[in-house]
PDB file of C-alpha atoms in Angstrom:
ATOM      1  CA  MET A 311       3.109 190.231-134.089  1.00  0.00           C
ATOM      2  CA  GLU A 312       3.685 186.703-132.039  1.00  0.00           C
ATOM      3  CA  GLN A 313       5.504 188.751-129.415  1.00  0.00           C
ATOM      4  CA  GLU A 314       2.595 191.173-129.034  1.00  0.00           C
ATOM      5  CA  GLY A 315       0.236 188.168-128.535  1.00  0.00           C
ATOM      6  CA  LYS A 316       2.291 186.398-126.219  1.00  0.00           C
ATOM      7  CA  SER A 317       2.581 189.503-124.085  1.00  0.00           C
ATOM      8  CA  ALA A 318      -1.138 190.131-124.165  1.00  0.00           C
ATOM      9  CA  SER A 319      -1.813 186.400-123.124  1.00  0.00           C
ATOM     10  CA  VAL A 320       0.601 186.766-120.233  1.00  0.00           C
ATOM     11  CA  LEU A 321      -1.025 189.884-119.217  1.00  0.00           C
ATOM     12  CA  LYS A 322      -4.558 188.232-119.613  1.00  0.00           C
ATOM     13  CA  GLU A 323      -3.157 185.245-117.405  1.00  0.00           C
ATOM     14  CA  THR A 324      -1.881 187.602-114.591  1.00  0.00           C
ATOM     15  CA  GLY A 325      -5.337 189.324-114.751  1.00  0.00           C
ATOM     16  CA  ASN A 326      -7.055 186.157-114.390  1.00  0.00           C
ATOM     17  CA  THR A 327      -4.807 185.181-111.177  1.00  0.00           C
ATOM     18  CA  CYS A 328      -5.806 188.665-109.443  1.00  0.00           C
ATOM     19  CA  MET A 329      -9.319 187.944-110.083  1.00  0.00           C
ATOM     20  CA  ARG A 330      -8.964 184.600-108.335  1.00  0.00           C
ATOM     21  CA  ASP A 331      -7.376 186.377-105.545  1.00  0.00           C
ATOM     22  CA  GLY A 332      -9.663 189.102-105.438  1.00  0.00           C
ATOM     23  CA  LYS A 333      -7.295 192.022-106.258  1.00  0.00           C
ATOM     24  CA  PHE A 334     -10.018 193.127-108.859  1.00  0.00           C
ATOM     25  CA  ILE A 335      -8.364 196.593-109.642  1.00  0.00           C
ATOM     26  CA  GLU A 336      -4.937 194.724-110.378  1.00  0.00           C
ATOM     27  CA  ALA A 337      -6.970 192.769-112.556  1.00  0.00           C
ATOM     28  CA  ILE A 338      -8.367 195.698-114.612  1.00  0.00           C
ATOM     29  CA  LEU A 339      -4.867 197.258-114.909  1.00  0.00           C
ATOM     30  CA  HIS A 340      -3.442 193.955-116.506  1.00  0.00           C
ATOM     31  CA  TYR A 341      -6.514 193.583-118.699  1.00  0.00           C
ATOM     32  CA  SER A 342      -6.138 196.965-119.823  1.00  0.00           C
ATOM     33  CA  GLN A 343      -2.687 196.519-120.679  1.00  0.00           C
ATOM     34  CA  ALA A 344      -3.588 193.518-122.786  1.00  0.00           C
ATOM     35  CA  LEU A 345      -6.074 195.553-124.623  1.00  0.00           C
ATOM     36  CA  LYS A 346      -3.661 197.882-125.377  1.00  0.00           C
ATOM     37  CA  LEU A 347      -1.994 195.110-127.512  1.00  0.00           C
ATOM     38  CA  GLU A 348      -5.361 193.265-128.527  1.00  0.00           C
ATOM     39  CA  PRO A 349      -8.078 196.093-128.430  1.00  0.00           C
ATOM     40  CA  ILE A 350     -10.626 193.800-130.412  1.00  0.00           C
ATOM     41  CA  ASN A 351     -10.016 190.701-128.354  1.00  0.00           C
ATOM     42  CA  PRO A 352     -13.456 189.997-126.983  1.00  0.00           C
ATOM     43  CA  LEU A 353     -12.362 187.889-124.440  1.00  0.00           C
ATOM     44  CA  LEU A 354     -10.174 190.539-122.739  1.00  0.00           C
ATOM     45  CA  HIS A 355     -13.572 193.042-122.722  1.00  0.00           C
ATOM     46  CA  SER A 356     -15.615 190.238-121.279  1.00  0.00           C
ATOM     47  CA  ASN A 357     -12.825 189.649-118.272  1.00  0.00           C
ATOM     48  CA  ARG A 358     -12.510 193.313-117.732  1.00  0.00           C
ATOM     49  CA  SER A 359     -16.373 193.665-117.506  1.00  0.00           C
ATOM     50  CA  LEU A 360     -16.324 190.910-114.850  1.00  0.00           C
ATOM     51  CA  ALA A 361     -13.419 192.826-112.950  1.00  0.00           C
ATOM     52  CA  PHE A 362     -15.438 196.276-113.302  1.00  0.00           C
ATOM     53  CA  LEU A 363     -18.473 194.541-112.259  1.00  0.00           C
ATOM     54  CA  LYS A 364     -16.824 193.488-109.058  1.00  0.00           C
ATOM     55  CA  CYS A 365     -15.392 196.845-108.520  1.00  0.00           C
ATOM     56  CA  GLN A 366     -18.905 197.922-108.511  1.00  0.00           C
ATOM     57  CA  GLN A 367     -18.113 200.261-111.528  1.00  0.00           C
ATOM     58  CA  TYR A 368     -21.469 199.427-113.565  1.00  0.00           C
ATOM     59  CA  TYR A 369     -21.168 202.024-116.112  1.00  0.00           C
ATOM     60  CA  LEU A 370     -17.567 200.792-117.475  1.00  0.00           C
ATOM     61  CA  ALA A 371     -18.624 197.094-116.893  1.00  0.00           C
ATOM     62  CA  LEU A 372     -21.739 197.699-119.491  1.00  0.00           C
ATOM     63  CA  GLY A 373     -19.326 199.329-121.848  1.00  0.00           C
ATOM     64  CA  ASP A 374     -16.970 196.288-121.967  1.00  0.00           C
ATOM     65  CA  ALA A 375     -19.550 193.970-122.261  1.00  0.00           C
ATOM     66  CA  GLU A 376     -21.390 195.863-124.979  1.00  0.00           C
ATOM     67  CA  LYS A 377     -18.136 195.945-126.693  1.00  0.00           C
ATOM     68  CA  CYS A 378     -17.605 192.212-126.542  1.00  0.00           C
ATOM     69  CA  ILE A 379     -20.911 191.977-127.827  1.00  0.00           C
ATOM     70  CA  HIS A 380     -20.458 194.109-131.196  1.00  0.00           C
ATOM     71  CA  LEU A 381     -16.851 192.411-131.540  1.00  0.00           C
ATOM     72  CA  ASN A 382     -18.381 188.977-131.604  1.00  0.00           C
ATOM     73  CA  PRO A 383     -22.218 188.990-131.844  1.00  0.00           C
ATOM     74  CA  LYS A 384     -22.527 185.215-131.665  1.00  0.00           C
ATOM     75  CA  TRP A 385     -20.553 184.732-128.344  1.00  0.00           C
ATOM     76  CA  PRO A 386     -23.057 184.207-125.473  1.00  0.00           C
ATOM     77  CA  LYS A 387     -20.908 185.403-122.868  1.00  0.00           C
ATOM     78  CA  GLY A 388     -20.845 189.122-123.796  1.00  0.00           C
ATOM     79  CA  TYR A 389     -24.626 188.849-123.638  1.00  0.00           C
ATOM     80  CA  PHE A 390     -24.447 187.050-120.005  1.00  0.00           C
ATOM     81  CA  ARG A 391     -21.896 189.759-118.818  1.00  0.00           C
ATOM     82  CA  LYS A 392     -24.770 192.485-120.035  1.00  0.00           C
ATOM     83  CA  GLY A 393     -27.248 190.718-118.443  1.00  0.00           C
ATOM     84  CA  GLU A 394     -25.140 190.301-115.180  1.00  0.00           C
ATOM     85  CA  VAL A 395     -24.511 194.255-115.193  1.00  0.00           C
ATOM     86  CA  LEU A 396     -28.078 194.897-115.614  1.00  0.00           C
ATOM     87  CA  TYR A 397     -29.450 192.395-112.991  1.00  0.00           C
ATOM     88  CA  GLN A 398     -27.069 193.956-110.618  1.00  0.00           C
ATOM     89  CA  THR A 399     -28.344 197.548-111.094  1.00  0.00           C
ATOM     90  CA  GLU A 400     -32.097 196.403-110.599  1.00  0.00           C
ATOM     91  CA  LYS A 401     -32.660 196.807-114.474  1.00  0.00           C
ATOM     92  CA  TYR A 402     -34.456 192.955-114.589  1.00  0.00           C
ATOM     93  CA  GLU A 403     -36.596 193.580-117.639  1.00  0.00           C
ATOM     94  CA  ASP A 404     -33.432 194.465-119.626  1.00  0.00           C
ATOM     95  CA  ALA A 405     -31.416 191.839-117.798  1.00  0.00           C
ATOM     96  CA  VAL A 406     -34.068 189.608-118.991  1.00  0.00           C
ATOM     97  CA  GLU A 407     -33.617 190.175-122.819  1.00  0.00           C
ATOM     98  CA  ALA A 408     -29.962 189.823-122.339  1.00  0.00           C
ATOM     99  CA  TYR A 409     -30.118 186.476-120.806  1.00  0.00           C
ATOM    100  CA  LYS A 410     -32.444 185.170-123.300  1.00  0.00           C
ATOM    101  CA  THR A 411     -30.441 186.234-126.216  1.00  0.00           C
ATOM    102  CA  ALA A 412     -27.572 184.536-124.780  1.00  0.00           C
ATOM    103  CA  LEU A 413     -29.870 181.404-124.224  1.00  0.00           C
ATOM    104  CA  ASP A 414     -30.760 181.285-127.798  1.00  0.00           C
ATOM    105  CA  LEU A 415     -26.969 181.134-128.560  1.00  0.00           C
ATOM    106  CA  GLN A 416     -26.478 178.471-125.769  1.00  0.00           C
ATOM    107  CA  PRO A 417     -29.912 176.512-125.097  1.00  0.00           C
ATOM    108  CA  GLU A 418     -28.414 173.695-122.957  1.00  0.00           C
ATOM    109  CA  ASP A 419     -26.562 176.097-120.564  1.00  0.00           C
ATOM    110  CA  ALA A 420     -28.491 175.481-117.132  1.00  0.00           C
ATOM    111  CA  ASN A 421     -26.992 178.335-115.410  1.00  0.00           C
ATOM    112  CA  LEU A 422     -28.567 181.062-118.228  1.00  0.00           C
ATOM    113  CA  LYS A 423     -32.065 179.320-117.665  1.00  0.00           C
ATOM    114  CA  GLU A 424     -31.284 179.836-113.912  1.00  0.00           C
ATOM    115  CA  ARG A 425     -30.469 183.553-114.601  1.00  0.00           C
ATOM    116  CA  VAL A 426     -33.636 184.119-116.907  1.00  0.00           C
ATOM    117  CA  MET A 427     -36.121 182.537-114.190  1.00  0.00           C
ATOM    118  CA  LYS A 428     -34.384 184.956-111.396  1.00  0.00           C
ATOM    119  CA  SER A 429     -34.653 187.921-113.418  1.00  0.00           C
ATOM    120  CA  MET A 430     -38.152 187.230-114.568  1.00  0.00           C
ATOM    121  CA  LYS A 431     -39.044 186.477-110.513  1.00  0.00           C
ATOM    122  CA  GLU A 432     -37.605 189.961-109.647  1.00  0.00           C
ATOM    123  CA  VAL A 433     -39.345 191.706-112.440  1.00  0.00           C
ATOM    124  CA  ASN A 434     -42.873 190.059-111.280  1.00  0.00           C
ATOM    125  CA  ASN A 435     -42.001 191.361-107.662  1.00  0.00           C
ATOM    126  CA  ILE A 436     -41.201 194.831-108.903  1.00  0.00           C
ATOM    127  CA  ARG A 437     -44.532 195.084-110.686  1.00  0.00           C
ATOM    128  CA  LYS A 438     -46.589 193.765-107.946  1.00  0.00           C
ATOM    129  CA  ALA A 439     -45.192 196.392-105.565  1.00  0.00           C
ATOM    130  CA  ASP A 440     -45.616 199.387-108.066  1.00  0.00           C
ATOM    131  CA  ARG A 441     -49.430 198.229-108.406  1.00  0.00           C
ATOM    132  CA  ASN A 442     -49.394 197.776-104.641  1.00  0.00           C
ATOM    133  CA  LEU A 443     -47.468 201.128-103.618  1.00  0.00           C
ATOM    134  CA  PRO A 444     -49.928 203.640-104.302  1.00  0.00           C
ATOM    135  CA  TRP A 445     -52.287 201.904-101.778  1.00  0.00           C
ATOM    136  CA  VAL A 446     -50.154 201.295 -99.720  1.00  0.00           C
ATOM    137  CA  GLY A 447     -49.436 204.874 -99.378  1.00  0.00           C
ATOM    138  CA  SER A 448     -53.150 206.036 -99.683  1.00  0.00           C
ATOM    139  CA  GLY A 449     -54.026 203.617 -96.599  1.00  0.00           C
ATOM    140  CA  THR A 450     -51.126 204.921 -94.647  1.00  0.00           C
ATOM    141  CA  GLY A 451     -52.564 208.356 -94.760  1.00  0.00           C
ATOM    142  CA  PHE A 452     -55.962 207.462 -94.194  1.00  0.00           C
ATOM    143  CA  LEU A 453     -55.005 205.877 -90.914  1.00  0.00           C
ATOM    144  CA  LEU A 454     -52.702 208.835 -89.987  1.00  0.00           C
ATOM    145  CA  GLY A 455     -55.455 211.327 -90.496  1.00  0.00           C
ATOM    146  CA  LEU A 456     -58.011 208.559 -88.310  1.00  0.00           C
ATOM    147  CA  PHE A 457     -55.840 208.534 -86.004  1.00  0.00           C
ATOM    148  CA  ILE A 458     -55.657 212.324 -85.573  1.00  0.00           C
ATOM    149  CA  ILE A 459     -59.339 212.647 -85.588  1.00  0.00           C
ATOM    150  CA  VAL A 460     -59.652 209.722 -82.690  1.00  0.00           C
ATOM    151  CA  GLY A 461     -56.852 211.372 -80.654  1.00  0.00           C
ATOM    152  CA  ASP A 462     -58.449 214.610 -80.817  1.00  0.00           C
ATOM    153  CA  ASP A 463     -62.025 213.090 -79.765  1.00  0.00           C
ATOM    154  CA  TYR A 464     -60.251 211.065 -76.882  1.00  0.00           C
ATOM    155  CA  ILE A 465     -57.196 212.687 -75.495  1.00  0.00           C
ATOM    156  CA  ALA A 466     -58.008 216.455 -75.875  1.00  0.00           C
ATOM    157  CA  GLN A 467     -60.161 218.266 -73.404  1.00  0.00           C
ATOM    158  CA  ARG A 468     -61.719 220.194 -76.013  1.00  0.00           C
ATOM    159  CA  PRO A 469     -62.098 218.642 -79.607  1.00  0.00           C
ATOM    160  CA  THR A 470     -60.826 220.901 -82.031  1.00  0.00           C
ATOM    161  CA  ILE A 471     -62.229 219.019 -84.996  1.00  0.00           C
ATOM    162  CA  SER A 472     -65.896 219.011 -84.236  1.00  0.00           C
ATOM    163  CA  SER A 473     -67.056 219.352 -87.859  1.00  0.00           C
ATOM    164  CA  ASP A 474     -68.021 216.070 -89.803  1.00  0.00           C
ATOM    165  CA  ILE A 475     -66.735 218.053 -93.139  1.00  0.00           C
ATOM    166  CA  LEU A 476     -63.506 219.249 -91.506  1.00  0.00           C
ATOM    167  CA  ARG A 477     -62.681 215.583 -90.521  1.00  0.00           C
ATOM    168  CA  ILE A 478     -63.382 214.274 -93.807  1.00  0.00           C
ATOM    169  CA  LEU A 479     -61.494 217.099 -95.477  1.00  0.00           C
ATOM    170  CA  LEU A 480     -58.174 216.000 -93.023  1.00  0.00           C
ATOM    171  CA  ILE A 481     -58.625 212.394 -94.011  1.00  0.00           C
ATOM    172  CA  ALA A 482     -58.840 213.508 -97.870  1.00  0.00           C
ATOM    173  CA  VAL A 483     -55.542 215.298 -97.196  1.00  0.00           C
ATOM    174  CA  PHE A 484     -53.754 212.608 -95.405  1.00  0.00           C
ATOM    175  CA  ILE A 485     -54.709 210.328 -98.115  1.00  0.00           C
ATOM    176  CA  GLY A 486     -53.828 212.622-100.743  1.00  0.00           C
ATOM    177  CA  LEU A 487     -50.378 212.931 -98.963  1.00  0.00           C
ATOM    178  CA  GLY A 488     -49.777 209.480 -98.187  1.00  0.00           C
ATOM    179  CA  TYR A 489     -50.432 208.861-102.223  1.00  0.00           C
ATOM    180  CA  GLY A 490     -47.937 211.763-103.127  1.00  0.00           C
ATOM    181  CA  CYS A 491     -45.178 210.266-100.616  1.00  0.00           C
ATOM    182  CA  ALA A 492     -45.519 206.618-102.584  1.00  0.00           C
ATOM    183  CA  ARG A 493     -45.120 208.446-105.845  1.00  0.00           C
ATOM    184  CA  VAL A 494     -42.266 210.421-104.642  1.00  0.00           C
ATOM    185  CA  TYR A 495     -40.460 207.260-103.090  1.00  0.00           C
ATOM    186  CA  ARG A 496     -41.000 205.502-106.386  1.00  0.00           C
ATOM    187  CA  TYR A 497     -39.492 208.436-108.254  1.00  0.00           C
ATOM    188  CA  LEU A 498     -36.278 208.411-105.902  1.00  0.00           C
ATOM    189  CA  ARG A 499     -35.992 204.449-106.308  1.00  0.00           C
ATOM    190  CA  ASP A 500     -36.174 204.946-110.208  1.00  0.00           C
ATOM    191  CA  SER A 501     -33.757 207.962-110.481  1.00  0.00           C
ATOM    192  CA  GLN A 502     -31.466 205.885-107.965  1.00  0.00           C
ATOM    193  CA  LYS A 503     -31.349 202.771-110.196  1.00  0.00           C
ATOM    194  CA  GLU A 504     -30.644 204.948-113.127  1.00  0.00           C
ATOM    195  CA  SER A 505     -27.699 207.066-111.320  1.00  0.00           C
ATOM    196  CA  LEU A 506     -25.575 203.422-111.007  1.00  0.00           C
ATOM    197  CA  LEU A 507     -25.229 203.370-114.779  1.00  0.00           C
ATOM    198  CA  GLU A 508     -24.183 206.718-115.049  1.00  0.00           C
ATOM    199  CA  PRO A 509     -20.584 207.581-116.181  1.00  0.00           C
ATOM    200  CA  PRO A 510     -18.227 208.117-113.370  1.00  0.00           C
ATOM    201  CA  LEU A 511     -17.106 211.852-112.674  1.00  0.00           C
ATOM    202  CA  ASP A 512     -13.806 212.907-114.669  1.00  0.00           C
ATOM    203  CA  LEU A 513     -12.187 214.809-111.985  1.00  0.00           C
ATOM    204  CA  LEU A 514      -9.465 216.421-114.389  1.00  0.00           C
ATOM    205  CA  LYS A 515     -12.114 217.507-116.754  1.00  0.00           C
ATOM    206  CA  GLU A 516     -14.166 219.238-114.035  1.00  0.00           C
ATOM    207  CA  MET A 517     -11.465 221.038-112.431  1.00  0.00           C
ATOM    208  CA  GLY A 518     -11.278 222.678-116.020  1.00  0.00           C
ATOM    209  CA  PRO A 519      -8.486 224.477-118.165  1.00  0.00           C
ATOM    210  CA  GLY A 520      -5.609 226.455-116.783  1.00  0.00           C
ATOM    211  CA  ARG A 521      -4.723 224.051-113.719  1.00  0.00           C
ATOM    212  CA  GLY A 522      -2.416 222.076-115.759  1.00  0.00           C
ATOM    213  CA  LEU A 523      -5.004 219.328-116.434  1.00  0.00           C
ATOM    214  CA  ASN A 524      -5.578 219.118-120.089  1.00  0.00           C
ATOM    215  CA  ARG A 525      -3.327 216.973-121.798  1.00  0.00           C
ATOM    216  CA  ASP A 526      -2.306 216.165-125.263  1.00  0.00           C
ATOM    217  CA  LYS A 527      -1.853 212.723-126.672  1.00  0.00           C
ATOM    218  CA  ASP A 528       1.282 212.406-125.246  1.00  0.00           C
ATOM    219  CA  GLY A 529       0.204 212.886-121.721  1.00  0.00           C
ATOM    220  CA  ASN A 530       1.854 216.500-121.521  1.00  0.00           C
ATOM    221  CA  PRO A 531      -0.072 219.356-119.921  1.00  0.00           C
ATOM    222  CA  ILE A 532      -1.973 222.039-121.917  1.00  0.00           C
ATOM    223  CA  ILE A 533      -1.965 225.632-121.307  1.00  0.00           C
ATOM    224  CA  GLN A 534      -4.649 227.331-122.175  1.00  0.00           C
ATOM    225  CA  PRO A 535      -4.011 231.034-124.294  1.00  0.00           C
ATOM    226  CA  GLY A 536      -4.159 233.888-121.781  1.00  0.00           C
ATOM    227  CA  VAL A 537      -3.939 231.504-118.339  1.00  0.00           C
ATOM    228  CA  GLU A 538      -0.590 231.928-116.613  1.00  0.00           C
ATOM    229  CA  ARG A 539       0.473 228.997-115.080  1.00  0.00           C
ATOM    230  CA  PRO A 540       1.206 229.738-111.049  1.00  0.00           C
ATOM    231  CA  PRO A 541       4.641 229.983-110.050  1.00  0.00           C
ATOM    232  CA  PRO A 542       6.090 226.998-108.309  1.00  0.00           C
ATOM    233  CA  TRP A 543       5.771 227.064-104.495  1.00  0.00           C
ATOM    234  CA  ASP A 544       9.333 228.026-102.953  1.00  0.00           C
ATOM    235  CA  PRO A 545       9.465 227.433 -99.136  1.00  0.00           C
ATOM    236  CA  ALA A 546      12.352 229.896 -99.168  1.00  0.00           C
ATOM    237  CA  SER A 547      10.231 232.958-100.178  1.00  0.00           C
ATOM    238  CA  THR A 548       8.231 232.738 -96.914  1.00  0.00           C
ATOM    239  CA  THR A 549      11.651 233.401 -94.842  1.00  0.00           C
ATOM    240  CA  PRO A 550      12.084 237.492 -95.853  1.00  0.00           C
ATOM    241  CA  LYS A 551       8.371 237.768 -94.600  1.00  0.00           C
ATOM    242  CA  ALA A 552       8.871 236.029 -91.250  1.00  0.00           C
ATOM    243  CA  SER A 553      12.228 237.962 -90.845  1.00  0.00           C
ATOM    244  CA  SER A 554      10.423 241.280 -91.659  1.00  0.00           C
ATOM    245  CA  LYS A 555       7.990 240.804 -89.192  1.00  0.00           C
ATOM    246  CA  ASN A 556      10.558 239.800 -86.367  1.00  0.00           C
ATOM    247  CA  ASN A 557      12.503 243.021 -87.416  1.00  0.00           C
ATOM    248  CA  THR A 558       9.115 245.138 -86.995  1.00  0.00           C
ATOM    249  CA  LYS A 559       8.653 243.794 -83.445  1.00  0.00           C
ATOM    250  CA  GLN A 560      12.393 244.421 -82.322  1.00  0.00           C
ATOM    251  CA  ARG A 561      12.095 247.860 -83.411  1.00  0.00           C
ATOM    252  CA  LYS A 562       8.945 248.371 -81.378  1.00  0.00           C
ATOM    253  CA  LYS A 563      10.585 247.166 -78.345  1.00  0.00           C
ATOM    254  CA  LYS A 564      13.514 249.513 -78.848  1.00  0.00           C
ATOM    255  CA  LYS A 565      11.431 252.427 -79.193  1.00  0.00           C
TER     256      LYS A 565
END
């Protein structure tokens, strides 16, 4: 047990060195090896969460932060890590809650106070932008409709929109389009934020069965029943085909 603890400690320090050198992927590998020896060590989960965050692997970073909180709910570092991930993915309201929980456990931490204030400022900015966005879209649509009508009056030799009712309808249509574009923009923005915390694509799983990708607990490939494994490619197998083609050409020349 002492040897295992020592090995995990050495791996952790090696990971810390990689973090200082900016080698974040190597740090993840070292922390992961250490976690195999000490899977319930909250410090290792906290360190690996930071490494994942540096690699912009937000889903994995959040998972390690929540695991850290689960292992030691009284340690503020786990909530801080969670807040960092949520802040980077622009989930500012959730980040405020995480930072505040950490601050409750460590009230004198100036860095946590700054993080709370910074996140709350972003929350207010987002709310203000969301309130103004429909008006901005509608106003833009109104101006576009107005420019079309003015251009039709002063640029075209014969105005095509002479009826006042048509002009009002045209402006109303552009106002509606501007409002709709603003709503679509907000939806796409929120969807993009949500996608940042989606799990990464499992390529081995996506390629499906029958390709030697499903593996057992020892890492050996599992071949599904009724699915034949394709034979290995043999470079020599192409030679007879090539030679047969050459023989055919020679026969044609003789004829």
